[in-house]
mmCIF file of C-alpha atoms in Angstrom:
data_model
loop_
_atom_site.group_PDB
_atom_site.id
_atom_site.type_symbol
_atom_site.label_atom_id
_atom_site.label_comp_id
_atom_site.label_asym_id
_atom_site.label_seq_id
_atom_site.Cartn_x
_atom_site.Cartn_y
_atom_site.Cartn_z
ATOM 1 C CA UNK A 1 -104.302 93.281 94.136
ATOM 2 C CA UNK A 2 -102.046 94.489 91.334
ATOM 3 C CA UNK A 3 -99.670 92.195 89.467
ATOM 4 C CA UNK A 4 -96.777 93.915 91.275
ATOM 5 C CA UNK A 5 -98.418 93.262 94.647
ATOM 6 C CA UNK A 6 -99.010 89.635 93.706
ATOM 7 C CA UNK A 7 -95.342 89.304 92.768
ATOM 8 C CA UNK A 8 -94.317 90.729 96.138
ATOM 9 C CA UNK A 9 -96.746 88.338 97.840
ATOM 10 C CA UNK A 10 -94.956 85.296 96.442
ATOM 11 C CA UNK A 11 -91.542 86.846 96.999
ATOM 12 C CA UNK A 12 -92.391 87.325 100.671
ATOM 13 C CA UNK A 13 -93.427 83.672 100.964
ATOM 14 C CA UNK A 14 -90.127 82.589 99.432
ATOM 15 C CA UNK A 15 -88.238 84.889 101.822
ATOM 16 C CA UNK A 16 -89.979 83.294 104.824
ATOM 17 C CA UNK A 17 -88.484 79.983 103.789
ATOM 18 C CA UNK A 18 -85.034 81.209 102.772
ATOM 19 C CA UNK A 19 -84.541 83.259 105.939
ATOM 20 C CA UNK A 20 -85.782 80.563 108.279
ATOM 21 C CA UNK A 21 -83.434 79.226 110.951
ATOM 22 C CA UNK A 22 -83.539 75.651 109.667
ATOM 23 C CA UNK A 23 -81.039 73.158 108.205
ATOM 24 C CA UNK A 24 -80.140 73.795 104.591
ATOM 25 C CA UNK A 25 -81.424 70.384 103.487
ATOM 26 C CA UNK A 26 -84.868 71.134 104.924
ATOM 27 C CA UNK A 27 -84.794 74.663 103.522
ATOM 28 C CA UNK A 28 -84.059 73.261 100.062
ATOM 29 C CA UNK A 29 -86.901 70.767 100.425
ATOM 30 C CA UNK A 30 -89.378 73.478 101.438
ATOM 31 C CA UNK A 31 -88.301 75.801 98.652
ATOM 32 C CA UNK A 32 -88.535 73.049 96.063
ATOM 33 C CA UNK A 33 -92.032 72.180 97.257
ATOM 34 C CA UNK A 34 -93.138 75.812 97.316
ATOM 35 C CA UNK A 35 -91.858 76.461 93.800
ATOM 36 C CA UNK A 36 -93.726 73.349 92.695
ATOM 37 C CA UNK A 37 -96.935 74.769 94.175
ATOM 38 C CA UNK A 38 -96.315 78.146 92.590
ATOM 39 C CA UNK A 39 -95.900 76.633 89.127
ATOM 40 C CA UNK A 40 -98.994 74.417 89.157
ATOM 41 C CA UNK A 41 -101.770 75.183 86.671
ATOM 42 C CA UNK A 42 -105.462 74.604 87.301
ATOM 43 C CA UNK A 43 -107.751 73.782 84.373
ATOM 44 C CA UNK A 44 -111.366 74.669 85.145
ATOM 45 C CA UNK A 45 -114.142 73.964 82.626
ATOM 46 C CA UNK A 46 -117.272 76.119 82.907
ATOM 47 C CA UNK A 47 -120.348 75.062 80.988
ATOM 48 C CA UNK A 48 -124.119 75.326 81.034
ATOM 49 C CA UNK A 49 -127.126 75.833 78.801
ATOM 50 C CA UNK A 50 -127.487 79.010 76.769
ATOM 51 C CA UNK A 51 -128.429 81.995 78.954
ATOM 52 C CA UNK A 52 -127.299 80.496 82.262
ATOM 53 C CA UNK A 53 -124.834 83.336 82.939
ATOM 54 C CA UNK A 54 -121.426 81.770 82.356
ATOM 55 C CA UNK A 55 -119.835 85.035 81.263
ATOM 56 C CA UNK A 56 -121.176 87.013 84.224
ATOM 57 C CA UNK A 57 -119.953 84.280 86.572
ATOM 58 C CA UNK A 58 -116.449 84.310 85.087
ATOM 59 C CA UNK A 59 -116.339 88.105 85.261
ATOM 60 C CA UNK A 60 -117.550 88.128 88.864
ATOM 61 C CA UNK A 61 -115.123 85.483 90.124
ATOM 62 C CA UNK A 62 -111.946 86.277 88.290
ATOM 63 C CA UNK A 63 -109.618 89.034 87.138
ATOM 64 C CA UNK A 64 -111.472 89.838 83.937
ATOM 65 C CA UNK A 65 -108.937 92.411 82.690
ATOM 66 C CA UNK A 66 -106.440 89.592 82.391
ATOM 67 C CA UNK A 67 -109.101 87.335 80.895
ATOM 68 C CA UNK A 68 -109.852 89.836 78.129
ATOM 69 C CA UNK A 69 -106.217 89.829 77.099
ATOM 70 C CA UNK A 70 -105.897 86.064 77.228
ATOM 71 C CA UNK A 71 -109.079 85.042 75.415
ATOM 72 C CA UNK A 72 -108.588 82.739 72.477
ATOM 73 C CA UNK A 73 -110.390 79.930 70.691
ATOM 74 C CA UNK A 74 -108.772 76.541 71.050
ATOM 75 C CA UNK A 75 -108.379 75.304 67.451
ATOM 76 C CA UNK A 76 -108.682 71.625 68.362
ATOM 77 C CA UNK A 77 -111.994 71.936 70.197
ATOM 78 C CA UNK A 78 -113.446 74.642 67.958
ATOM 79 C CA UNK A 79 -116.110 76.349 70.035
ATOM 80 C CA UNK A 80 -114.581 75.947 73.500
ATOM 81 C CA UNK A 81 -113.029 79.282 74.449
ATOM 82 C CA UNK A 82 -109.808 79.275 76.418
ATOM 83 C CA UNK A 83 -109.100 82.006 78.979
ATOM 84 C CA UNK A 84 -105.548 82.040 80.337
ATOM 85 C CA UNK A 85 -105.116 83.931 83.609
ATOM 86 C CA UNK A 86 -101.553 83.271 84.740
ATOM 87 C CA UNK A 87 -101.737 79.730 86.199
ATOM 88 C CA UNK A 88 -105.529 79.552 86.004
ATOM 89 C CA UNK A 89 -106.879 78.250 82.704
ATOM 90 C CA UNK A 90 -110.624 78.502 82.085
ATOM 91 C CA UNK A 91 -112.346 76.469 79.395
ATOM 92 C CA UNK A 92 -115.613 78.212 78.575
ATOM 93 C CA UNK A 93 -117.657 75.544 76.848
ATOM 94 C CA UNK A 94 -121.045 76.036 75.187
ATOM 95 C CA UNK A 95 -123.658 73.800 76.755
ATOM 96 C CA UNK A 96 -126.604 72.207 75.034
ATOM 97 C CA UNK A 97 -129.716 73.998 73.895
ATOM 98 C CA UNK A 98 -128.662 75.504 70.538
ATOM 99 C CA UNK A 99 -130.368 72.923 68.329
ATOM 100 C CA UNK A 100 -129.749 69.250 67.646
ATOM 101 C CA UNK A 101 -126.813 69.695 65.274
ATOM 102 C CA UNK A 102 -125.085 72.259 67.475
ATOM 103 C CA UNK A 103 -125.782 70.196 70.610
ATOM 104 C CA UNK A 104 -124.146 67.122 69.071
ATOM 105 C CA UNK A 105 -121.093 69.205 68.143
ATOM 106 C CA UNK A 106 -120.880 70.783 71.607
ATOM 107 C CA UNK A 107 -121.240 67.373 73.297
ATOM 108 C CA UNK A 108 -118.445 65.878 71.202
ATOM 109 C CA UNK A 109 -116.168 68.841 71.976
ATOM 110 C CA UNK A 110 -116.846 68.590 75.706
ATOM 111 C CA UNK A 111 -116.261 64.831 75.742
ATOM 112 C CA UNK A 112 -113.020 65.248 73.808
ATOM 113 C CA UNK A 113 -111.748 67.892 76.212
ATOM 114 C CA UNK A 114 -112.740 65.866 79.297
ATOM 115 C CA UNK A 115 -110.742 62.911 77.978
ATOM 116 C CA UNK A 116 -107.662 64.965 77.114
ATOM 117 C CA UNK A 117 -104.470 64.360 79.124
ATOM 118 C CA UNK A 118 -101.702 66.758 80.086
ATOM 119 C CA UNK A 119 -97.971 66.277 79.527
ATOM 120 C CA UNK A 120 -97.778 64.142 82.687
ATOM 121 C CA UNK A 121 -100.471 61.746 81.566
ATOM 122 C CA UNK A 122 -103.107 63.107 83.938
ATOM 123 C CA UNK A 123 -106.556 64.231 82.830
ATOM 124 C CA UNK A 124 -106.275 67.871 81.757
ATOM 125 C CA UNK A 125 -109.524 69.182 83.253
ATOM 126 C CA UNK A 126 -109.301 69.308 87.040
ATOM 127 C CA UNK A 127 -112.833 70.487 87.732
ATOM 128 C CA UNK A 128 -116.067 71.119 85.811
ATOM 129 C CA UNK A 129 -118.441 73.844 86.965
ATOM 130 C CA UNK A 130 -121.903 73.359 85.471
ATOM 131 C CA UNK A 131 -124.104 76.440 85.760
ATOM 132 C CA UNK A 132 -127.887 76.128 85.691
ATOM 133 C CA UNK A 133 -130.337 78.926 84.959
ATOM 134 C CA UNK A 134 -132.286 79.573 88.150
ATOM 135 C CA UNK A 135 -134.869 81.672 86.331
ATOM 136 C CA UNK A 136 -136.356 78.718 84.437
ATOM 137 C CA UNK A 137 -138.178 75.576 85.498
ATOM 138 C CA UNK A 138 -137.174 73.726 82.339
ATOM 139 C CA UNK A 139 -133.802 72.180 83.132
ATOM 140 C CA UNK A 140 -134.128 69.174 80.832
ATOM 141 C CA UNK A 141 -131.268 70.347 78.629
ATOM 142 C CA UNK A 142 -129.043 70.840 81.669
ATOM 143 C CA UNK A 143 -129.795 67.348 82.965
ATOM 144 C CA UNK A 144 -128.921 65.939 79.547
ATOM 145 C CA UNK A 145 -125.619 67.822 79.675
ATOM 146 C CA UNK A 146 -124.781 66.656 83.206
ATOM 147 C CA UNK A 147 -126.122 63.097 83.154
ATOM 148 C CA UNK A 148 -125.284 62.025 79.600
ATOM 149 C CA UNK A 149 -122.262 64.111 78.587
ATOM 150 C CA UNK A 150 -120.234 65.275 81.583
ATOM 151 C CA UNK A 151 -120.500 62.743 84.416
ATOM 152 C CA UNK A 152 -119.926 59.630 82.228
ATOM 153 C CA UNK A 153 -116.638 61.197 81.062
ATOM 154 C CA UNK A 154 -115.169 62.289 84.396
ATOM 155 C CA UNK A 155 -113.311 59.093 85.250
ATOM 156 C CA UNK A 156 -113.210 57.168 88.503
ATOM 157 C CA UNK A 157 -113.208 60.124 90.895
ATOM 158 C CA UNK A 158 -116.081 61.834 89.063
ATOM 159 C CA UNK A 159 -117.829 62.996 92.237
ATOM 160 C CA UNK A 160 -114.814 65.163 93.076
ATOM 161 C CA UNK A 161 -114.489 66.702 89.620
ATOM 162 C CA UNK A 162 -117.884 68.358 89.171
ATOM 163 C CA UNK A 163 -119.730 71.238 90.817
ATOM 164 C CA UNK A 164 -123.294 72.235 89.975
ATOM 165 C CA UNK A 165 -124.375 75.805 90.717
ATOM 166 C CA UNK A 166 -127.731 77.491 90.112
ATOM 167 C CA UNK A 167 -127.236 81.070 88.946
ATOM 168 C CA UNK A 168 -129.711 83.984 88.867
ATOM 169 C CA UNK A 169 -131.194 83.182 92.249
ATOM 170 C CA UNK A 170 -132.491 86.757 92.402
ATOM 171 C CA UNK A 171 -134.921 86.147 89.529
ATOM 172 C CA UNK A 172 -135.842 82.529 90.321
ATOM 173 C CA UNK A 173 -139.459 83.549 91.039
ATOM 174 C CA UNK A 174 -139.629 86.243 88.355
ATOM 175 C CA UNK A 175 -137.922 88.672 90.716
ATOM 176 C CA UNK A 176 -140.481 88.317 93.523
ATOM 177 C CA UNK A 177 -139.384 87.976 97.146
ATOM 178 C CA UNK A 178 -135.887 89.328 96.548
ATOM 179 C CA UNK A 179 -134.814 91.916 99.116
ATOM 180 C CA UNK A 180 -132.852 94.341 96.929
ATOM 181 C CA UNK A 181 -131.661 96.452 99.872
ATOM 182 C CA UNK A 182 -130.230 93.486 101.789
ATOM 183 C CA UNK A 183 -129.394 91.667 98.529
ATOM 184 C CA UNK A 184 -130.766 88.331 99.681
ATOM 185 C CA UNK A 185 -133.853 86.118 99.220
ATOM 186 C CA UNK A 186 -136.868 86.565 101.457
ATOM 187 C CA UNK A 187 -138.291 83.408 103.116
ATOM 188 C CA UNK A 188 -140.628 82.322 100.262
ATOM 189 C CA UNK A 189 -137.815 82.582 97.714
ATOM 190 C CA UNK A 190 -135.348 80.948 100.125
ATOM 191 C CA UNK A 191 -137.699 77.971 100.415
ATOM 192 C CA UNK A 192 -138.139 77.824 96.638
ATOM 193 C CA UNK A 193 -134.364 77.861 96.040
ATOM 194 C CA UNK A 194 -133.715 75.187 98.662
ATOM 195 C CA UNK A 195 -136.327 72.950 97.049
ATOM 196 C CA UNK A 196 -134.887 73.611 93.591
ATOM 197 C CA UNK A 197 -131.411 72.587 94.755
ATOM 198 C CA UNK A 198 -132.825 69.386 96.289
ATOM 199 C CA UNK A 199 -134.711 68.621 93.081
ATOM 200 C CA UNK A 200 -131.553 69.035 90.993
ATOM 201 C CA UNK A 201 -129.628 66.839 93.421
ATOM 202 C CA UNK A 202 -132.294 64.122 93.163
ATOM 203 C CA UNK A 203 -132.463 64.192 89.347
ATOM 204 C CA UNK A 204 -128.686 63.863 89.024
ATOM 205 C CA UNK A 205 -128.540 61.057 91.583
ATOM 206 C CA UNK A 206 -131.339 59.160 89.850
ATOM 207 C CA UNK A 207 -129.714 59.593 86.444
ATOM 208 C CA UNK A 208 -126.104 58.835 87.326
ATOM 209 C CA UNK A 209 -125.842 57.469 90.864
ATOM 210 C CA UNK A 210 -123.566 60.406 91.725
ATOM 211 C CA UNK A 211 -124.464 62.394 94.848
ATOM 212 C CA UNK A 212 -123.935 66.121 94.227
ATOM 213 C CA UNK A 213 -124.990 69.065 96.403
ATOM 214 C CA UNK A 214 -125.886 71.998 94.116
ATOM 215 C CA UNK A 215 -125.601 75.534 95.447
ATOM 216 C CA UNK A 216 -127.439 78.652 94.306
ATOM 217 C CA UNK A 217 -126.054 82.125 93.812
ATOM 218 C CA UNK A 218 -126.323 85.253 91.714
ATOM 219 C CA UNK A 219 -123.316 86.450 89.742
ATOM 220 C CA UNK A 220 -124.809 89.916 89.330
ATOM 221 C CA UNK A 221 -124.397 91.628 86.007
ATOM 222 C CA UNK A 222 -123.082 94.831 84.536
ATOM 223 C CA UNK A 223 -124.548 96.434 81.448
ATOM 224 C CA UNK A 224 -122.431 99.023 79.695
ATOM 225 C CA UNK A 225 -122.768 102.351 81.498
ATOM 226 C CA UNK A 226 -124.642 100.747 84.416
ATOM 227 C CA UNK A 227 -123.606 100.019 88.006
ATOM 228 C CA UNK A 228 -122.570 96.450 88.801
ATOM 229 C CA UNK A 229 -125.357 94.557 90.599
ATOM 230 C CA UNK A 230 -124.052 92.970 93.787
ATOM 231 C CA UNK A 231 -123.523 89.213 93.597
ATOM 232 C CA UNK A 232 -125.040 86.882 96.169
ATOM 233 C CA UNK A 233 -123.319 83.745 97.517
ATOM 234 C CA UNK A 234 -120.256 84.358 95.345
ATOM 235 C CA UNK A 235 -117.957 83.575 98.297
ATOM 236 C CA UNK A 236 -119.848 80.313 98.732
ATOM 237 C CA UNK A 237 -119.289 79.442 95.082
ATOM 238 C CA UNK A 238 -115.573 80.264 95.343
ATOM 239 C CA UNK A 239 -115.328 78.230 98.557
ATOM 240 C CA UNK A 240 -116.559 75.102 96.784
ATOM 241 C CA UNK A 241 -114.388 75.722 93.732
ATOM 242 C CA UNK A 242 -111.282 75.979 95.929
ATOM 243 C CA UNK A 243 -112.332 73.048 98.108
ATOM 244 C CA UNK A 244 -112.793 70.757 95.096
ATOM 245 C CA UNK A 245 -109.498 71.823 93.513
ATOM 246 C CA UNK A 246 -106.548 69.458 94.147
ATOM 247 C CA UNK A 247 -104.525 70.762 97.097
ATOM 248 C CA UNK A 248 -101.337 71.232 95.110
ATOM 249 C CA UNK A 249 -103.118 73.533 92.628
ATOM 250 C CA UNK A 250 -105.071 75.860 94.916
ATOM 251 C CA UNK A 251 -102.482 78.638 94.907
ATOM 252 C CA UNK A 252 -103.272 79.136 91.221
ATOM 253 C CA UNK A 253 -106.268 81.211 92.311
ATOM 254 C CA UNK A 254 -104.229 83.727 94.316
ATOM 255 C CA UNK A 255 -103.215 85.781 91.264
ATOM 256 C CA UNK A 256 -106.619 85.694 89.652
ATOM 257 C CA UNK A 257 -109.455 86.272 92.126
ATOM 258 C CA UNK A 258 -111.536 89.406 91.563
ATOM 259 C CA UNK A 259 -110.089 91.970 93.998
ATOM 260 C CA UNK A 260 -113.263 94.090 94.267
ATOM 261 C CA UNK A 261 -114.349 93.517 97.882
ATOM 262 C CA UNK A 262 -117.951 94.424 97.037
ATOM 263 C CA UNK A 263 -118.238 91.217 95.013
ATOM 264 C CA UNK A 264 -117.762 88.983 98.058
ATOM 265 C CA UNK A 265 -119.861 90.596 100.785
ATOM 266 C CA UNK A 266 -123.355 89.121 100.496
ATOM 267 C CA UNK A 267 -123.849 85.446 101.357
ATOM 268 C CA UNK A 268 -126.230 83.205 103.236
ATOM 269 C CA UNK A 269 -125.682 82.857 106.975
ATOM 270 C CA UNK A 270 -124.938 79.138 107.092
ATOM 271 C CA UNK A 271 -121.147 79.318 107.018
ATOM 272 C CA UNK A 272 -118.228 81.731 107.065
ATOM 273 C CA UNK A 273 -117.095 80.929 103.534
ATOM 274 C CA UNK A 274 -114.140 83.282 103.645
ATOM 275 C CA UNK A 275 -112.770 81.319 106.603
ATOM 276 C CA UNK A 276 -113.317 78.088 104.676
ATOM 277 C CA UNK A 277 -111.382 79.475 101.703
ATOM 278 C CA UNK A 278 -108.530 80.512 104.002
ATOM 279 C CA UNK A 279 -108.427 77.062 105.568
ATOM 280 C CA UNK A 280 -108.360 75.332 102.175
ATOM 281 C CA UNK A 281 -105.528 77.524 100.883
ATOM 282 C CA UNK A 282 -103.579 77.204 104.121
ATOM 283 C CA UNK A 283 -104.002 73.447 103.927
ATOM 284 C CA UNK A 284 -102.487 73.566 100.452
ATOM 285 C CA UNK A 285 -99.422 75.473 101.661
ATOM 286 C CA UNK A 286 -99.092 73.595 104.937
ATOM 287 C CA UNK A 287 -99.378 70.053 103.632
ATOM 288 C CA UNK A 288 -97.811 70.426 100.193
ATOM 289 C CA UNK A 289 -94.976 72.810 101.007
ATOM 290 C CA UNK A 290 -93.918 70.705 103.979
ATOM 291 C CA UNK A 291 -94.210 67.362 102.172
ATOM 292 C CA UNK A 292 -91.161 65.229 102.897
ATOM 293 C CA UNK A 293 -89.698 67.714 105.376
ATOM 294 C CA UNK A 294 -88.816 66.810 108.956
ATOM 295 C CA UNK A 295 -91.267 69.142 110.651
ATOM 296 C CA UNK A 296 -90.426 67.898 114.119
ATOM 297 C CA UNK A 297 -93.869 68.749 115.442
ATOM 298 C CA UNK A 298 -97.481 69.108 114.469
ATOM 299 C CA UNK A 299 -98.062 71.862 111.910
ATOM 300 C CA UNK A 300 -101.613 72.381 113.124
ATOM 301 C CA UNK A 301 -104.221 74.643 111.606
ATOM 302 C CA UNK A 302 -103.848 78.283 110.592
ATOM 303 C CA UNK A 303 -105.747 79.299 113.697
ATOM 304 C CA UNK A 304 -103.789 77.145 116.142
ATOM 305 C CA UNK A 305 -100.312 75.868 116.919
ATOM 306 C CA UNK A 306 -97.977 75.832 113.904
ATOM 307 C CA UNK A 307 -95.456 73.331 115.197
ATOM 308 C CA UNK A 308 -91.716 73.517 115.694
ATOM 309 C CA UNK A 309 -89.058 75.477 113.766
ATOM 310 C CA UNK A 310 -89.950 74.354 110.244
ATOM 311 C CA UNK A 311 -93.599 74.599 111.202
ATOM 312 C CA UNK A 312 -93.073 78.294 111.961
ATOM 313 C CA UNK A 313 -91.442 78.857 108.579
ATOM 314 C CA UNK A 314 -94.296 77.172 106.757
ATOM 315 C CA UNK A 315 -96.620 79.112 109.047
ATOM 316 C CA UNK A 316 -95.095 82.308 107.665
ATOM 317 C CA UNK A 317 -96.001 81.217 104.154
ATOM 318 C CA UNK A 318 -99.500 80.382 105.377
ATOM 319 C CA UNK A 319 -99.666 83.843 106.910
ATOM 320 C CA UNK A 320 -99.031 85.355 103.494
ATOM 321 C CA UNK A 321 -101.998 83.484 102.033
ATOM 322 C CA UNK A 322 -104.221 84.324 104.993
ATOM 323 C CA UNK A 323 -103.249 88.002 104.970
ATOM 324 C CA UNK A 324 -104.066 88.405 101.286
ATOM 325 C CA UNK A 325 -107.488 86.776 101.445
ATOM 326 C CA UNK A 326 -108.462 88.406 104.724
ATOM 327 C CA UNK A 327 -107.818 91.743 103.062
ATOM 328 C CA UNK A 328 -109.863 90.662 100.072
ATOM 329 C CA UNK A 329 -112.903 89.532 102.043
ATOM 330 C CA UNK A 330 -112.777 92.483 104.416
#
């Protein structure tokens, strides 16, 4: 989706509200709420031990052409790189594993950023994505990062502000048992990955008391002059990122998701993640845009009844979100 198309996308959503056959007071309320949603910024921190594949994950998930333009080093946190993609702000933080002195510096920078507040007095970082290296059995450094640095500094709702994802699932058993044609793990590797995720879950729970369900995926990679390897479970990763993002900030992803349909095709068979993403985004529009308005009927879900007159107007805005992402996921 080009920037011009994205602009038209939001313009169409605004038109649905402005042209709706509803009282002016309710129209003003809906427009005010929608503009509030449109202006929200999401701050996502991505961290993990050296070699875990943070860069390939960022490039796979997001509009990297914009990221390349917006890259900059935040002077106050030194080695945490800041990527600004419209309303999506990525904080690419070095993890531990670069030596004791460097690890202490990285830990202090991460803790400082996690305790930073925005202009409204809220914690700046909305969500932390910790990436683990699925190709290694030695995750001690990652547990130190999660259990001792990140989780203790996430505040009261810490369970809702952290995701743990195991990258490089395709080389978790030194490349064995990966079906390259189907781009998915064969049963022995599937079993190994499931057990690895359970082990990570157990170690985090034992160390912090926080119950987290890690997922595994492969971001793929692209060497200069080579064809992009197809990612695996990238839609699943995006689904959880969107789901864990505060409802009022989820539209921040619309401008910035990688628009290459090939990146989203291959996933496990447990859930239709594209449908889950649509539902989460529609929930954001439906609940937040209509907040305080006299809907006069149940708004319902994006796949069911949308309510009375105002419900239909908000439903038009939901349709814009659904149409975009359905086209993206094929």
